[in-house]
Coordinates of C-alpha atoms in Angstrom, one line a residue:
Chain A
X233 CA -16.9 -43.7 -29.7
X234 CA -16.8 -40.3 -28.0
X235 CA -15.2 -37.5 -30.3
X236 CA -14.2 -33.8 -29.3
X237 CA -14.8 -30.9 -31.8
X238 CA -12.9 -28.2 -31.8
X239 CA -15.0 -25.1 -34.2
X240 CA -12.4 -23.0 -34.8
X241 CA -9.3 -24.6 -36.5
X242 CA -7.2 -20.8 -36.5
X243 CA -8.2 -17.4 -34.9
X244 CA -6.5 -14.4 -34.6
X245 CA -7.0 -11.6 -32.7
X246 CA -5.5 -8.1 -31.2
X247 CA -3.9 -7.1 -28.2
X248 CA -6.9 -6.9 -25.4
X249 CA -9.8 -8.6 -27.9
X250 CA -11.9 -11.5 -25.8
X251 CA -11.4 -14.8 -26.5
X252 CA -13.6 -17.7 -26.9
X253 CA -12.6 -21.0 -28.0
X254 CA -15.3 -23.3 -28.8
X255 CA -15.2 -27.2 -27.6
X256 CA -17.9 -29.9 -28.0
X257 CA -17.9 -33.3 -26.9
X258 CA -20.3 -36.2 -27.8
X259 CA -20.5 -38.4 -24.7
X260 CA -23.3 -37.9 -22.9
X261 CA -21.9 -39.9 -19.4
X262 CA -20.1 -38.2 -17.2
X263 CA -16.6 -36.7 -18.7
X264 CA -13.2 -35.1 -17.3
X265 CA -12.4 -32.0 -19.3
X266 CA -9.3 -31.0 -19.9
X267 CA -7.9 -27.2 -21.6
X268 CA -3.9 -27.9 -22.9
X269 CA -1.7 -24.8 -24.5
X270 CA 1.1 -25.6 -26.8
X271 CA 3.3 -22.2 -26.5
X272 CA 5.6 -22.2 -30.3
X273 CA 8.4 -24.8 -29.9
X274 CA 7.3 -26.2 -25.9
X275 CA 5.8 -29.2 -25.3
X276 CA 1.9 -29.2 -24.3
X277 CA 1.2 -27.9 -21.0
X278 CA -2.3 -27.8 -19.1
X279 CA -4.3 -24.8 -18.8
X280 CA -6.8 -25.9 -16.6
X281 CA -9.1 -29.3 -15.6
X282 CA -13.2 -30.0 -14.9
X283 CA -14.1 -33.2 -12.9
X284 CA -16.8 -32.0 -10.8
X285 CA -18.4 -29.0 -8.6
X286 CA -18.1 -25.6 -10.1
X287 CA -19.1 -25.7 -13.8
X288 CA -16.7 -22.8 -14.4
X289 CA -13.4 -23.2 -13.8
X290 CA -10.0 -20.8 -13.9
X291 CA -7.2 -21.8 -14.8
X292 CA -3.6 -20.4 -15.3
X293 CA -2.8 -16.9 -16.9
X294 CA -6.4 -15.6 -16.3
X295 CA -8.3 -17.9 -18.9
X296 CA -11.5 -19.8 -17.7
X297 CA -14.1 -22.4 -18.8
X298 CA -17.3 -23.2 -18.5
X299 CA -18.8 -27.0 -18.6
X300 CA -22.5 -26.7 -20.1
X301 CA -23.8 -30.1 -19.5
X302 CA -26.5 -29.3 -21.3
X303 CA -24.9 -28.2 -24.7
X304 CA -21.4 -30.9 -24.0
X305 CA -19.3 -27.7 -24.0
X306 CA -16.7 -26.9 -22.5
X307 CA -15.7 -23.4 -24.2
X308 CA -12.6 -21.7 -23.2
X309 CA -12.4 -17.9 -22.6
X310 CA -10.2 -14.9 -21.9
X311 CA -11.2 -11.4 -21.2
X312 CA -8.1 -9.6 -22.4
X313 CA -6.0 -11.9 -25.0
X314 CA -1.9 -11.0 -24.5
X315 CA 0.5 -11.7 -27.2
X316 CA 2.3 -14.1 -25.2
X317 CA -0.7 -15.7 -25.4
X318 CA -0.3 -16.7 -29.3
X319 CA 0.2 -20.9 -29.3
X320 CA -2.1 -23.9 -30.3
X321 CA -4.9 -24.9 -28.0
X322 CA -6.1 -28.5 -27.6
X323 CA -9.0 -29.9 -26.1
X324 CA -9.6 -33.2 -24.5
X325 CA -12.0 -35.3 -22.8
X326 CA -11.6 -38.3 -20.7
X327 CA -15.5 -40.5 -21.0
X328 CA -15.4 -42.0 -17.5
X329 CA -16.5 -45.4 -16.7
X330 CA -15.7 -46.6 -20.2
X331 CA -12.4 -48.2 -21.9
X332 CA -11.8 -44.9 -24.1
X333 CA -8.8 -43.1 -23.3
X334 CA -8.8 -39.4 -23.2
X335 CA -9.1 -37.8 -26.8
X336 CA -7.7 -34.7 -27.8
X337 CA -9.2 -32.5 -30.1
X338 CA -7.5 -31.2 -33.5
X339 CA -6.5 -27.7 -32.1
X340 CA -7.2 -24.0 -32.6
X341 CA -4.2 -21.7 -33.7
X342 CA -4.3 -18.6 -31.8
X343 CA -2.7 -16.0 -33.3
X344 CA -2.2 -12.9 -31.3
X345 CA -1.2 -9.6 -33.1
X346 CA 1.3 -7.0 -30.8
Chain B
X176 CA 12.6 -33.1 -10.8
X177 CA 12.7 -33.3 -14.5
X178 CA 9.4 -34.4 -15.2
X179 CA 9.2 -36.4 -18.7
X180 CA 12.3 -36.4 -21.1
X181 CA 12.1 -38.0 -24.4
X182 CA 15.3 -39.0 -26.4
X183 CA 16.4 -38.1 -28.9
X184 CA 15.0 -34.2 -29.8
X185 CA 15.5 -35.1 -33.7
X186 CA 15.9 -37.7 -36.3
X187 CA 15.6 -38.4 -39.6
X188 CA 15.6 -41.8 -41.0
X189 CA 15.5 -43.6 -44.3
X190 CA 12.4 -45.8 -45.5
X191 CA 12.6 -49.0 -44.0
X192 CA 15.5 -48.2 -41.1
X193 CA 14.3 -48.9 -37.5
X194 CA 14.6 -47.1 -34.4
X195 CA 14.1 -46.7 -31.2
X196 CA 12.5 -43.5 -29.3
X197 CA 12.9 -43.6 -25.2
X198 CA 10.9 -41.5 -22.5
X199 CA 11.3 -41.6 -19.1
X200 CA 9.3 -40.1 -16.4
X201 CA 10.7 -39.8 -12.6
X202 CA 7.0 -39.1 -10.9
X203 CA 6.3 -42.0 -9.8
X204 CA 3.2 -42.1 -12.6
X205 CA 1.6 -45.0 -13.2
X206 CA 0.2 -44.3 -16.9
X207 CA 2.6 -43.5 -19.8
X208 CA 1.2 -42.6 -23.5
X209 CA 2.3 -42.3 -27.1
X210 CA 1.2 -39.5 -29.4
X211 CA 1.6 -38.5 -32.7
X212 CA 1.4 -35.1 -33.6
X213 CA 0.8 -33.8 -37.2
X214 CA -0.6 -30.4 -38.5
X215 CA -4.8 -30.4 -38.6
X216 CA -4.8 -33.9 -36.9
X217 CA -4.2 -32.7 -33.5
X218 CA -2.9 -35.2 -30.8
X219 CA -3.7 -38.8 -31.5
X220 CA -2.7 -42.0 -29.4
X221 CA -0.7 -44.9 -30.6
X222 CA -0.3 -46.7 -27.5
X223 CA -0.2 -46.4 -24.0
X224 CA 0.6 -47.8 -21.2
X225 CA -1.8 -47.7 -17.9
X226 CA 0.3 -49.5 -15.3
X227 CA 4.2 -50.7 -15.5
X228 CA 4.0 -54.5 -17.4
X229 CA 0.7 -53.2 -19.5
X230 CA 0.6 -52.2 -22.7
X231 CA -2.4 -51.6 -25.1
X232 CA -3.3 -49.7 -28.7
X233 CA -4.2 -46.6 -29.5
X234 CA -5.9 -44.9 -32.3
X235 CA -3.4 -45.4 -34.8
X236 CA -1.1 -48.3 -33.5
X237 CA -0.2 -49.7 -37.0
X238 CA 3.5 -50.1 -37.8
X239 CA 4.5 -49.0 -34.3
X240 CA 5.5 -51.1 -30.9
X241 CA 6.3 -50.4 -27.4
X242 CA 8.3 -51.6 -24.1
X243 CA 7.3 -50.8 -20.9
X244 CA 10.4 -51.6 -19.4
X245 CA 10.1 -50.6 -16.0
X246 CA 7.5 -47.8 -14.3
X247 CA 10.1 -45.2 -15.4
X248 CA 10.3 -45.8 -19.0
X249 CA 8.4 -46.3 -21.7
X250 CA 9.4 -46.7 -25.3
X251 CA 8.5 -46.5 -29.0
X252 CA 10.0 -49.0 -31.9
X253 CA 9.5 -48.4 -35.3
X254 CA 10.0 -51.7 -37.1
X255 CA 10.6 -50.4 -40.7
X256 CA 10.2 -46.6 -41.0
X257 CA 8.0 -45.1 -43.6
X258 CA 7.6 -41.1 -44.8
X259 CA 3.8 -41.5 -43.6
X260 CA 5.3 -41.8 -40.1
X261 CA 6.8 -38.4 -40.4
X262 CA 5.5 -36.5 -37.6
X263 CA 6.4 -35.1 -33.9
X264 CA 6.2 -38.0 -30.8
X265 CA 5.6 -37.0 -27.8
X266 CA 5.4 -39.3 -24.8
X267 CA 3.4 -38.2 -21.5
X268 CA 2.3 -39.5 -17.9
X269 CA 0.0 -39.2 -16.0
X270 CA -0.7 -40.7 -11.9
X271 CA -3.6 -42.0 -12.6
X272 CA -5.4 -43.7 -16.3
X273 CA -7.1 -41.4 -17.7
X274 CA -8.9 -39.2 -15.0
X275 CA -5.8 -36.9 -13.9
X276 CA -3.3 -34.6 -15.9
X277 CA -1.0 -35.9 -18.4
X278 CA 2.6 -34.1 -18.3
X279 CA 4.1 -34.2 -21.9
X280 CA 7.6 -34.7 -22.7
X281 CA 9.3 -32.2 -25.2
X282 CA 9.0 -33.9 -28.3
X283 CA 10.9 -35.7 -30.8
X284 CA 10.8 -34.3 -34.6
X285 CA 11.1 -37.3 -36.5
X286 CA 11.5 -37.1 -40.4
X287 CA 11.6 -40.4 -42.6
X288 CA 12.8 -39.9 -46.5

C-alpha cells in the first residue's frame, strides 16, 4: 500500500528563516500531490495541488513545491516564513489508477517565533 | 455558499452511549469522507463515500458506521462509544474520488469518558 512520510514531525523557525518541509511518498505510478495547512483552531484548508506539467508548483501565501519524480518528493518551501504562518502542515497523495484513497501524512508543526 | 458544515462542534459522551455526527455539503460534490484526527497520527480515513448510495471503509473503520442519505449529507454513527474513539472528526468533499481537492468541514471535538 502507498504511504506518505512526513521527516519533520515539529519545526520552528524565526520571522524571515526559509522553510522546507520534507514529503516522501512510496508509489512509484503516477500520483496527485496535495500540500493542506491547518491554521490553530480552523479546519484544514489546501495550500496548493500537483497533477501534471510544471513540476514546481505555487500555491497560496507565497509557499511552493516541487515534485521530484525521481526522489517521490514533493517538499514544500517558503522563502520568508511569517508568523501567521505558524499551523500544522499535512501531506497527501492520491496513487492513481489504483483503489487507494488519498493518504495524508502525520503532519509537521510549524512553529513560527514573532 | 457555506461549503461543508459538520454538527455538532462538541460532545462528550459516556462509554457505551451512541451518537450521531451529521455533515452536509451544498457543492454539488460527489465524494464525501470521514476522518479522524488525533495528535502524531495525522489525518486517517474511516469511511467514505465516492458517489451518493456508495459507501465503503477506511483505514480504521472498526466501531464506526455511516449513511449516505442523499448527495448532501453524509453521516457518522457510533454504535457504542469508547474513550479510544476520543478524537477530532472531520468530514470533507470533494467533486471528484480522489483526484481533486477535498474541502473540510470544521470539525467536531468529541470526548468519550
Amino acid at each position: 500500500a502507498q504511504s506518505v512520510s512526513q521527516h519533520n514531525h515539529h519545526v520552528i523557525l524565526s520571522e524571515a528563516a526559509s522553510l522546507e518541509l520534507g514529503c516522501n511518498y512510496s508509489y512509484g505510478g503516477t500520483v496527485n500531490l496535495f500540500w493542506y495547512v491547518q491554521y490553530p483552531g480552523q479546519h484544514l484548508q489546501l495550500l496548493l495541488k500537483y497533477f501534471s506539467g510544471d513540476p514546481l508548483v505555487k500555491g497560496i501565501k507565497g509557499f511552493e513545491a516541487e515534485f521530484i519524480k525521481s526522489k517521490f518528493s514533493f517538499n514544500l518551501r517558503k522563502p520568508s516564513v511569517q508568523w501567521s504562518d505558524t499551523a500544522e502542515y499535512f501531506c497527501a497523495v492520491n496513487a492513481l489508477n489504483r483503489d487507494d484513497k488519498i493518504i495524508f501524512g502525520k503532519g509537521t508543526r510549524l512553529h513560527i517565533l514573532p | 455558499n457555506a461549503g461543508v458544515t459538520q454538527t455538532p462542534k462538541f460532545q462528550v459522551l459516556k462509554t457505551g452511549q451512541s451518537m450521531t455526527l451529521q455533515c452536509a455539503q451544498d457543492m454539488n460534490h460527489n465524494s464525501m469522507y470521514w476522518y479522524r484526527q488525533d495528535p502524531g497520527m495525522g489525518l486517517r480515513l474511516i469511511y467514505y463515500s465516492a458517489s451518493e448510495g456508495t459507501t465503503d471503509k477506511g483505514e480504521v473503520p472498526n466501531g464506526y458506521n455511516v449513511s449516505r442519505l442523499n448527495k448532501r449529507e453524509f453521516s457518522l454513527r457510533l454504535e457504542s462509544a469508547a474513550p479510544s474513539q476520543t478524537s477530532v472528526y472531520f468530514c470533507a468533499s470533494e467533486r471528484g474520488y480522489g483526484t481533486d481537492t477535498q474541502y473540510f468541514g470544521p470539525g467536531t471535538r468529541l470526548t468519550v469518558l
